[in-house]
PDB file of N, CA and C in Angstrom:
ATOM      1  N   MET E  22      -1.337  14.730   8.626  1.00  0.00           N
ATOM      2  CA  MET E  22      -1.504  13.926   7.435  1.00  0.00           C
ATOM      3  C   MET E  22      -0.154  13.317   7.049  1.00  0.00           C
ATOM      4  N   LYS E  23      -0.141  12.001   6.872  1.00  0.00           N
ATOM      5  CA  LYS E  23       1.089  11.291   6.519  1.00  0.00           C
ATOM      6  C   LYS E  23       1.378  11.437   5.030  1.00  0.00           C
ATOM      7  N   LYS E  24       2.662  11.331   4.681  1.00  0.00           N
ATOM      8  CA  LYS E  24       3.081  11.391   3.286  1.00  0.00           C
ATOM      9  C   LYS E  24       3.943  10.182   2.972  1.00  0.00           C
ATOM     10  N   VAL E  25       3.667   9.541   1.845  1.00  0.00           N
ATOM     11  CA  VAL E  25       4.406   8.365   1.398  1.00  0.00           C
ATOM     12  C   VAL E  25       5.672   8.808   0.671  1.00  0.00           C
ATOM     13  N   ALA E  26       6.816   8.241   1.072  1.00  0.00           N
ATOM     14  CA  ALA E  26       8.076   8.520   0.392  1.00  0.00           C
ATOM     15  C   ALA E  26       8.337   7.484  -0.705  1.00  0.00           C
ATOM     16  N   SER E  27       8.065   6.196  -0.399  1.00  0.00           N
ATOM     17  CA  SER E  27       8.247   5.142  -1.394  1.00  0.00           C
ATOM     18  C   SER E  27       7.387   3.945  -1.032  1.00  0.00           C
ATOM     19  N   ILE E  28       7.099   3.127  -2.050  1.00  0.00           N
ATOM     20  CA  ILE E  28       6.305   1.914  -1.839  1.00  0.00           C
ATOM     21  C   ILE E  28       6.902   0.764  -2.624  1.00  0.00           C
ATOM     22  N   SER E  29       6.576  -0.433  -2.185  1.00  0.00           N
ATOM     23  CA  SER E  29       6.916  -1.643  -2.915  1.00  0.00           C
ATOM     24  C   SER E  29       5.707  -2.561  -2.840  1.00  0.00           C
ATOM     25  N   ALA E  30       5.198  -2.992  -4.010  1.00  0.00           N
ATOM     26  CA  ALA E  30       4.066  -3.921  -4.076  1.00  0.00           C
ATOM     27  C   ALA E  30       4.636  -5.339  -4.102  1.00  0.00           C
ATOM     28  N   ASN E  31       4.287  -6.134  -3.105  1.00  0.00           N
ATOM     29  CA  ASN E  31       4.840  -7.476  -2.944  1.00  0.00           C
ATOM     30  C   ASN E  31       3.935  -8.538  -3.572  1.00  0.00           C
ATOM     31  N   ASP E  32       4.505  -9.717  -3.827  1.00  0.00           N
ATOM     32  CA  ASP E  32       3.782 -10.817  -4.463  1.00  0.00           C
ATOM     33  C   ASP E  32       2.633 -11.343  -3.612  1.00  0.00           C
ATOM     34  N   ASP E  33       2.619 -11.070  -2.320  1.00  0.00           N
ATOM     35  CA  ASP E  33       1.580 -11.586  -1.421  1.00  0.00           C
ATOM     36  C   ASP E  33       0.473 -10.560  -1.150  1.00  0.00           C
ATOM     37  N   TRP E  34       0.328  -9.595  -2.023  1.00  0.00           N
ATOM     38  CA  TRP E  34      -0.698  -8.543  -1.924  1.00  0.00           C
ATOM     39  C   TRP E  34      -0.509  -7.663  -0.690  1.00  0.00           C
ATOM     40  N   THR E  35       0.747  -7.450  -0.335  1.00  0.00           N
ATOM     41  CA  THR E  35       1.060  -6.466   0.693  1.00  0.00           C
ATOM     42  C   THR E  35       1.828  -5.317   0.050  1.00  0.00           C
ATOM     43  N   LEU E  36       1.775  -4.180   0.711  1.00  0.00           N
ATOM     44  CA  LEU E  36       2.559  -3.016   0.308  1.00  0.00           C
ATOM     45  C   LEU E  36       3.536  -2.700   1.419  1.00  0.00           C
ATOM     46  N   ASP E  37       4.798  -2.528   1.074  1.00  0.00           N
ATOM     47  CA  ASP E  37       5.777  -2.019   2.017  1.00  0.00           C
ATOM     48  C   ASP E  37       5.876  -0.526   1.762  1.00  0.00           C
ATOM     49  N   VAL E  38       5.605   0.245   2.787  1.00  0.00           N
ATOM     50  CA  VAL E  38       5.498   1.696   2.633  1.00  0.00           C
ATOM     51  C   VAL E  38       6.512   2.388   3.528  1.00  0.00           C
ATOM     52  N   CYS E  39       7.310   3.258   2.940  1.00  0.00           N
ATOM     53  CA  CYS E  39       8.213   4.122   3.690  1.00  0.00           C
ATOM     54  C   CYS E  39       7.582   5.511   3.680  1.00  0.00           C
ATOM     55  N   PHE E  40       7.367   6.055   4.858  1.00  0.00           N
ATOM     56  CA  PHE E  40       6.744   7.368   4.985  1.00  0.00           C
ATOM     57  C   PHE E  40       7.817   8.455   5.043  1.00  0.00           C
ATOM     58  N   ALA E  41       7.415   9.676   4.771  1.00  0.00           N
ATOM     59  CA  ALA E  41       8.350  10.799   4.725  1.00  0.00           C
ATOM     60  C   ALA E  41       9.100  10.981   6.039  1.00  0.00           C
ATOM     61  N   ASN E  42       8.506  10.541   7.153  1.00  0.00           N
ATOM     62  CA  ASN E  42       9.174  10.676   8.453  1.00  0.00           C
ATOM     63  C   ASN E  42      10.155   9.532   8.721  1.00  0.00           C
ATOM     64  N   GLY E  43      10.312   8.621   7.737  1.00  0.00           N
ATOM     65  CA  GLY E  43      11.253   7.511   7.870  1.00  0.00           C
ATOM     66  C   GLY E  43      10.653   6.227   8.422  1.00  0.00           C
ATOM     67  N   GLU E  44       9.406   6.282   8.898  1.00  0.00           N
ATOM     68  CA  GLU E  44       8.775   5.070   9.429  1.00  0.00           C
ATOM     69  C   GLU E  44       8.401   4.120   8.297  1.00  0.00           C
ATOM     70  N   LEU E  45       8.483   2.830   8.585  1.00  0.00           N
ATOM     71  CA  LEU E  45       8.185   1.786   7.614  1.00  0.00           C
ATOM     72  C   LEU E  45       7.013   0.946   8.097  1.00  0.00           C
ATOM     73  N   ARG E  46       6.072   0.662   7.193  1.00  0.00           N
ATOM     74  CA  ARG E  46       4.900  -0.135   7.538  1.00  0.00           C
ATOM     75  C   ARG E  46       4.602  -1.105   6.399  1.00  0.00           C
ATOM     76  N   ARG E  47       3.990  -2.241   6.754  1.00  0.00           N
ATOM     77  CA  ARG E  47       3.496  -3.204   5.760  1.00  0.00           C
ATOM     78  C   ARG E  47       1.970  -3.245   5.869  1.00  0.00           C
ATOM     79  N   TYR E  48       1.315  -3.012   4.741  1.00  0.00           N
ATOM     80  CA  TYR E  48      -0.142  -3.004   4.688  1.00  0.00           C
ATOM     81  C   TYR E  48      -0.617  -4.172   3.829  1.00  0.00           C
ATOM     82  N   ASP E  49      -1.517  -4.972   4.371  1.00  0.00           N
ATOM     83  CA  ASP E  49      -2.064  -6.129   3.666  1.00  0.00           C
ATOM     84  C   ASP E  49      -3.335  -5.714   2.919  1.00  0.00           C
ATOM     85  N   VAL E  50      -3.256  -5.717   1.599  1.00  0.00           N
ATOM     86  CA  VAL E  50      -4.379  -5.312   0.762  1.00  0.00           C
ATOM     87  C   VAL E  50      -5.373  -6.460   0.562  1.00  0.00           C
ATOM     88  N   SER E  51      -4.961  -7.705   0.791  1.00  0.00           N
ATOM     89  CA  SER E  51      -5.797  -8.860   0.447  1.00  0.00           C
ATOM     90  C   SER E  51      -7.201  -8.832   1.050  1.00  0.00           C
ATOM     91  N   PRO E  52      -7.427  -8.355   2.281  1.00  0.00           N
ATOM     92  CA  PRO E  52      -8.811  -8.309   2.781  1.00  0.00           C
ATOM     93  C   PRO E  52      -9.724  -7.377   1.971  1.00  0.00           C
ATOM     94  N   LEU E  53      -9.140  -6.431   1.257  1.00  0.00           N
ATOM     95  CA  LEU E  53      -9.933  -5.473   0.476  1.00  0.00           C
ATOM     96  C   LEU E  53     -10.357  -6.027  -0.877  1.00  0.00           C
ATOM     97  N   LEU E  54      -9.744  -7.129  -1.319  1.00  0.00           N
ATOM     98  CA  LEU E  54      -9.997  -7.650  -2.656  1.00  0.00           C
ATOM     99  C   LEU E  54     -11.446  -8.098  -2.858  1.00  0.00           C
ATOM    100  N   GLN E  55     -12.181  -8.283  -1.786  1.00  0.00           N
ATOM    101  CA  GLN E  55     -13.591  -8.659  -1.886  1.00  0.00           C
ATOM    102  C   GLN E  55     -14.487  -7.453  -2.191  1.00  0.00           C
ATOM    103  N   ARG E  56     -13.974  -6.265  -1.973  1.00  0.00           N
ATOM    104  CA  ARG E  56     -14.745  -5.048  -2.242  1.00  0.00           C
ATOM    105  C   ARG E  56     -14.658  -4.711  -3.729  1.00  0.00           C
ATOM    106  N   GLU E  57     -15.746  -4.216  -4.258  1.00  0.00           N
ATOM    107  CA  GLU E  57     -15.808  -3.928  -5.690  1.00  0.00           C
ATOM    108  C   GLU E  57     -14.681  -3.006  -6.163  1.00  0.00           C
ATOM    109  N   ALA E  58     -14.394  -1.973  -5.424  1.00  0.00           N
ATOM    110  CA  ALA E  58     -13.382  -0.999  -5.834  1.00  0.00           C
ATOM    111  C   ALA E  58     -11.980  -1.608  -5.945  1.00  0.00           C
ATOM    112  N   PHE E  59     -11.737  -2.691  -5.225  1.00  0.00           N
ATOM    113  CA  PHE E  59     -10.404  -3.295  -5.203  1.00  0.00           C
ATOM    114  C   PHE E  59     -10.349  -4.647  -5.912  1.00  0.00           C
ATOM    115  N   ARG E  60     -11.467  -5.126  -6.421  1.00  0.00           N
ATOM    116  CA  ARG E  60     -11.538  -6.459  -7.023  1.00  0.00           C
ATOM    117  C   ARG E  60     -10.531  -6.639  -8.158  1.00  0.00           C
ATOM    118  N   GLY E  61     -10.302  -5.618  -8.943  1.00  0.00           N
ATOM    119  CA  GLY E  61      -9.352  -5.705 -10.056  1.00  0.00           C
ATOM    120  C   GLY E  61      -7.926  -5.974  -9.621  1.00  0.00           C
ATOM    121  N   LEU E  62      -7.636  -5.721  -8.339  1.00  0.00           N
ATOM    122  CA  LEU E  62      -6.278  -5.937  -7.835  1.00  0.00           C
ATOM    123  C   LEU E  62      -5.995  -7.403  -7.564  1.00  0.00           C
ATOM    124  N   GLU E  63      -7.009  -8.278  -7.740  1.00  0.00           N
ATOM    125  CA  GLU E  63      -6.765  -9.722  -7.641  1.00  0.00           C
ATOM    126  C   GLU E  63      -5.782 -10.163  -8.716  1.00  0.00           C
ATOM    127  N   ASP E  64      -5.746  -9.441  -9.815  1.00  0.00           N
ATOM    128  CA  ASP E  64      -4.781  -9.687 -10.888  1.00  0.00           C
ATOM    129  C   ASP E  64      -3.425  -9.148 -10.428  1.00  0.00           C
ATOM    130  N   ALA E  65      -2.449 -10.036 -10.328  1.00  0.00           N
ATOM    131  CA  ALA E  65      -1.130  -9.652  -9.798  1.00  0.00           C
ATOM    132  C   ALA E  65      -0.488  -8.532 -10.612  1.00  0.00           C
ATOM    133  N   ALA E  66      -0.653  -8.572 -11.925  1.00  0.00           N
ATOM    134  CA  ALA E  66      -0.062  -7.523 -12.765  1.00  0.00           C
ATOM    135  C   ALA E  66      -0.682  -6.166 -12.445  1.00  0.00           C
ATOM    136  N   MET E  67      -1.995  -6.139 -12.210  1.00  0.00           N
ATOM    137  CA  MET E  67      -2.651  -4.880 -11.855  1.00  0.00           C
ATOM    138  C   MET E  67      -2.186  -4.420 -10.476  1.00  0.00           C
ATOM    139  N   PHE E  68      -2.071  -5.342  -9.529  1.00  0.00           N
ATOM    140  CA  PHE E  68      -1.611  -4.965  -8.193  1.00  0.00           C
ATOM    141  C   PHE E  68      -0.225  -4.321  -8.260  1.00  0.00           C
ATOM    142  N   LYS E  69       0.624  -4.827  -9.134  1.00  0.00           N
ATOM    143  CA  LYS E  69       1.996  -4.309  -9.252  1.00  0.00           C
ATOM    144  C   LYS E  69       2.050  -2.918  -9.881  1.00  0.00           C
ATOM    145  N   THR E  70       0.907  -2.404 -10.383  1.00  0.00           N
ATOM    146  CA  THR E  70       0.907  -1.046 -10.944  1.00  0.00           C
ATOM    147  C   THR E  70       0.817   0.021  -9.857  1.00  0.00           C
ATOM    148  N   ALA E  71       0.851  -0.381  -8.594  1.00  0.00           N
ATOM    149  CA  ALA E  71       0.765   0.578  -7.479  1.00  0.00           C
ATOM    150  C   ALA E  71       1.783   1.695  -7.671  1.00  0.00           C
ATOM    151  N   ARG E  72       1.323   2.915  -7.476  1.00  0.00           N
ATOM    152  CA  ARG E  72       2.225   4.059  -7.617  1.00  0.00           C
ATOM    153  C   ARG E  72       2.012   5.034  -6.456  1.00  0.00           C
ATOM    154  N   ASN E  73       3.063   5.721  -6.136  1.00  0.00           N
ATOM    155  CA  ASN E  73       3.075   6.670  -5.031  1.00  0.00           C
ATOM    156  C   ASN E  73       2.462   7.998  -5.486  1.00  0.00           C
ATOM    157  N   GLY E  74       1.390   8.395  -4.813  1.00  0.00           N
ATOM    158  CA  GLY E  74       0.776   9.686  -5.094  1.00  0.00           C
ATOM    159  C   GLY E  74       1.056  10.707  -3.999  1.00  0.00           C
ATOM    160  N   GLY E  75       2.013  10.398  -3.127  1.00  0.00           N
ATOM    161  CA  GLY E  75       2.354  11.319  -2.045  1.00  0.00           C
ATOM    162  C   GLY E  75       1.490  11.105  -0.817  1.00  0.00           C
ATOM    163  N   TYR E  76       0.242  11.523  -0.905  1.00  0.00           N
ATOM    164  CA  TYR E  76      -0.687  11.365   0.220  1.00  0.00           C
ATOM    165  C   TYR E  76      -1.621  10.171   0.023  1.00  0.00           C
ATOM    166  N   PHE E  77      -1.326   9.368  -0.996  1.00  0.00           N
ATOM    167  CA  PHE E  77      -2.103   8.161  -1.282  1.00  0.00           C
ATOM    168  C   PHE E  77      -1.271   7.237  -2.164  1.00  0.00           C
ATOM    169  N   VAL E  78      -1.735   5.995  -2.277  1.00  0.00           N
ATOM    170  CA  VAL E  78      -1.197   5.039  -3.240  1.00  0.00           C
ATOM    171  C   VAL E  78      -2.338   4.723  -4.188  1.00  0.00           C
ATOM    172  N   ALA E  79      -2.065   4.703  -5.494  1.00  0.00           N
ATOM    173  CA  ALA E  79      -3.115   4.461  -6.489  1.00  0.00           C
ATOM    174  C   ALA E  79      -2.671   3.371  -7.456  1.00  0.00           C
ATOM    175  N   TRP E  80      -3.662   2.756  -8.080  1.00  0.00           N
ATOM    176  CA  TRP E  80      -3.427   1.734  -9.086  1.00  0.00           C
ATOM    177  C   TRP E  80      -4.045   2.159 -10.401  1.00  0.00           C
ATOM    178  N   ASP E  81      -3.649   1.483 -11.479  1.00  0.00           N
ATOM    179  CA  ASP E  81      -4.136   1.819 -12.816  1.00  0.00           C
ATOM    180  C   ASP E  81      -5.636   1.577 -12.996  1.00  0.00           C
ATOM    181  N   ASN E  82      -6.274   0.830 -12.104  1.00  0.00           N
ATOM    182  CA  ASN E  82      -7.718   0.604 -12.199  1.00  0.00           C
ATOM    183  C   ASN E  82      -8.506   1.631 -11.381  1.00  0.00           C
ATOM    184  N   ASP E  83      -7.842   2.697 -10.952  1.00  0.00           N
ATOM    185  CA  ASP E  83      -8.432   3.813 -10.199  1.00  0.00           C
ATOM    186  C   ASP E  83      -8.700   3.519  -8.726  1.00  0.00           C
ATOM    187  N   ALA E  84      -8.301   2.350  -8.226  1.00  0.00           N
ATOM    188  CA  ALA E  84      -8.375   2.092  -6.785  1.00  0.00           C
ATOM    189  C   ALA E  84      -7.286   2.920  -6.105  1.00  0.00           C
ATOM    190  N   ASP E  85      -7.531   3.334  -4.873  1.00  0.00           N
ATOM    191  CA  ASP E  85      -6.508   4.061  -4.127  1.00  0.00           C
ATOM    192  C   ASP E  85      -6.713   3.877  -2.626  1.00  0.00           C
ATOM    193  N   LEU E  86      -5.650   4.124  -1.894  1.00  0.00           N
ATOM    194  CA  LEU E  86      -5.659   4.084  -0.428  1.00  0.00           C
ATOM    195  C   LEU E  86      -4.912   5.299   0.084  1.00  0.00           C
ATOM    196  N   SER E  87      -5.448   5.924   1.116  1.00  0.00           N
ATOM    197  CA  SER E  87      -4.795   7.111   1.668  1.00  0.00           C
ATOM    198  C   SER E  87      -3.546   6.724   2.466  1.00  0.00           C
ATOM    199  N   ALA E  88      -2.611   7.630   2.520  1.00  0.00           N
ATOM    200  CA  ALA E  88      -1.397   7.420   3.307  1.00  0.00           C
ATOM    201  C   ALA E  88      -1.747   7.231   4.778  1.00  0.00           C
ATOM    202  N   ASP E  89      -2.747   7.943   5.258  1.00  0.00           N
ATOM    203  CA  ASP E  89      -3.153   7.804   6.661  1.00  0.00           C
ATOM    204  C   ASP E  89      -3.666   6.394   6.954  1.00  0.00           C
ATOM    205  N   THR E  90      -4.462   5.822   6.035  1.00  0.00           N
ATOM    206  CA  THR E  90      -4.941   4.447   6.206  1.00  0.00           C
ATOM    207  C   THR E  90      -3.774   3.475   6.202  1.00  0.00           C
ATOM    208  N   LEU E  91      -2.861   3.637   5.265  1.00  0.00           N
ATOM    209  CA  LEU E  91      -1.695   2.752   5.185  1.00  0.00           C
ATOM    210  C   LEU E  91      -0.879   2.810   6.468  1.00  0.00           C
ATOM    211  N   TYR E  92      -0.773   3.990   7.040  1.00  0.00           N
ATOM    212  CA  TYR E  92      -0.004   4.152   8.274  1.00  0.00           C
ATOM    213  C   TYR E  92      -0.745   3.562   9.477  1.00  0.00           C
ATOM    214  N   GLN E  93      -2.000   3.943   9.642  1.00  0.00           N
ATOM    215  CA  GLN E  93      -2.763   3.529  10.826  1.00  0.00           C
ATOM    216  C   GLN E  93      -3.024   2.027  10.860  1.00  0.00           C
ATOM    217  N   GLU E  94      -3.261   1.426   9.708  1.00  0.00           N
ATOM    218  CA  GLU E  94      -3.606   0.012   9.666  1.00  0.00           C
ATOM    219  C   GLU E  94      -2.432  -0.885   9.274  1.00  0.00           C
ATOM    220  N   GLY E  95      -1.317  -0.291   8.917  1.00  0.00           N
ATOM    221  CA  GLY E  95      -0.139  -1.067   8.536  1.00  0.00           C
ATOM    222  C   GLY E  95       0.638  -1.542   9.752  1.00  0.00           C
ATOM    223  N   ALA E  96       1.337  -2.652   9.575  1.00  0.00           N
ATOM    224  CA  ALA E  96       2.174  -3.209  10.648  1.00  0.00           C
ATOM    225  C   ALA E  96       3.566  -2.602  10.564  1.00  0.00           C
ATOM    226  N   PRO E  97       4.114  -2.134  11.685  1.00  0.00           N
ATOM    227  CA  PRO E  97       5.465  -1.553  11.670  1.00  0.00           C
ATOM    228  C   PRO E  97       6.508  -2.577  11.207  1.00  0.00           C
ATOM    229  N   LEU E  98       7.461  -2.095  10.442  1.00  0.00           N
ATOM    230  CA  LEU E  98       8.589  -2.912  10.006  1.00  0.00           C
ATOM    231  C   LEU E  98       9.842  -2.420  10.723  1.00  0.00           C
ATOM    232  N   PRO E  99      10.828  -3.291  10.900  1.00  0.00           N
ATOM    233  CA  PRO E  99      12.049  -2.859  11.581  1.00  0.00           C
ATOM    234  C   PRO E  99      12.764  -1.766  10.789  1.00  0.00           C
ATOM    235  N   PRO E 100      13.449  -0.871  11.474  1.00  0.00           N
ATOM    236  CA  PRO E 100      14.110   0.251  10.795  1.00  0.00           C
ATOM    237  C   PRO E 100      15.186  -0.191   9.802  1.00  0.00           C
ATOM    238  N   THR E 101      15.671  -1.417   9.926  1.00  0.00           N
ATOM    239  CA  THR E 101      16.704  -1.894   9.001  1.00  0.00           C
ATOM    240  C   THR E 101      16.106  -2.340   7.659  1.00  0.00           C
ATOM    241  N   PHE E 102      14.776  -2.476   7.563  1.00  0.00           N
ATOM    242  CA  PHE E 102      14.101  -2.903   6.349  1.00  0.00           C
ATOM    243  C   PHE E 102      13.887  -1.692   5.452  1.00  0.00           C
ATOM    244  N   HIS E 103      14.149  -1.846   4.157  1.00  0.00           N
ATOM    245  CA  HIS E 103      13.909  -0.758   3.209  1.00  0.00           C
ATOM    246  C   HIS E 103      13.240  -1.310   1.961  1.00  0.00           C
ATOM    247  N   PRO E 104      12.044  -0.793   1.597  1.00  0.00           N
ATOM    248  CA  PRO E 104      11.387  -1.255   0.375  1.00  0.00           C
ATOM    249  C   PRO E 104      12.205  -0.883  -0.841  1.00  0.00           C
ATOM    250  N   THR E 105      12.084  -1.684  -1.863  1.00  0.00           N
ATOM    251  CA  THR E 105      12.834  -1.421  -3.099  1.00  0.00           C
ATOM    252  C   THR E 105      12.144  -0.402  -3.956  1.00  0.00           C
TER     253      THR E 105
END
């Protein structure tokens, strides 16, 4: 099971995720915005409420994504990249 060390919610509806093992991934949330559970994240202010729950990322509207999903479906980022 993967663990999230830090996240950054970007203006283009992507998340930059640094995992506890030091790996970095970018996950595109935009395809999920059509699903009811994620529809509220179309609002940029709501999307920016993303918070690190350790084994998941959650938003103030109760949407969440598991760390394993973020890792498996996220695109690797170069090791020199660090989310803010």
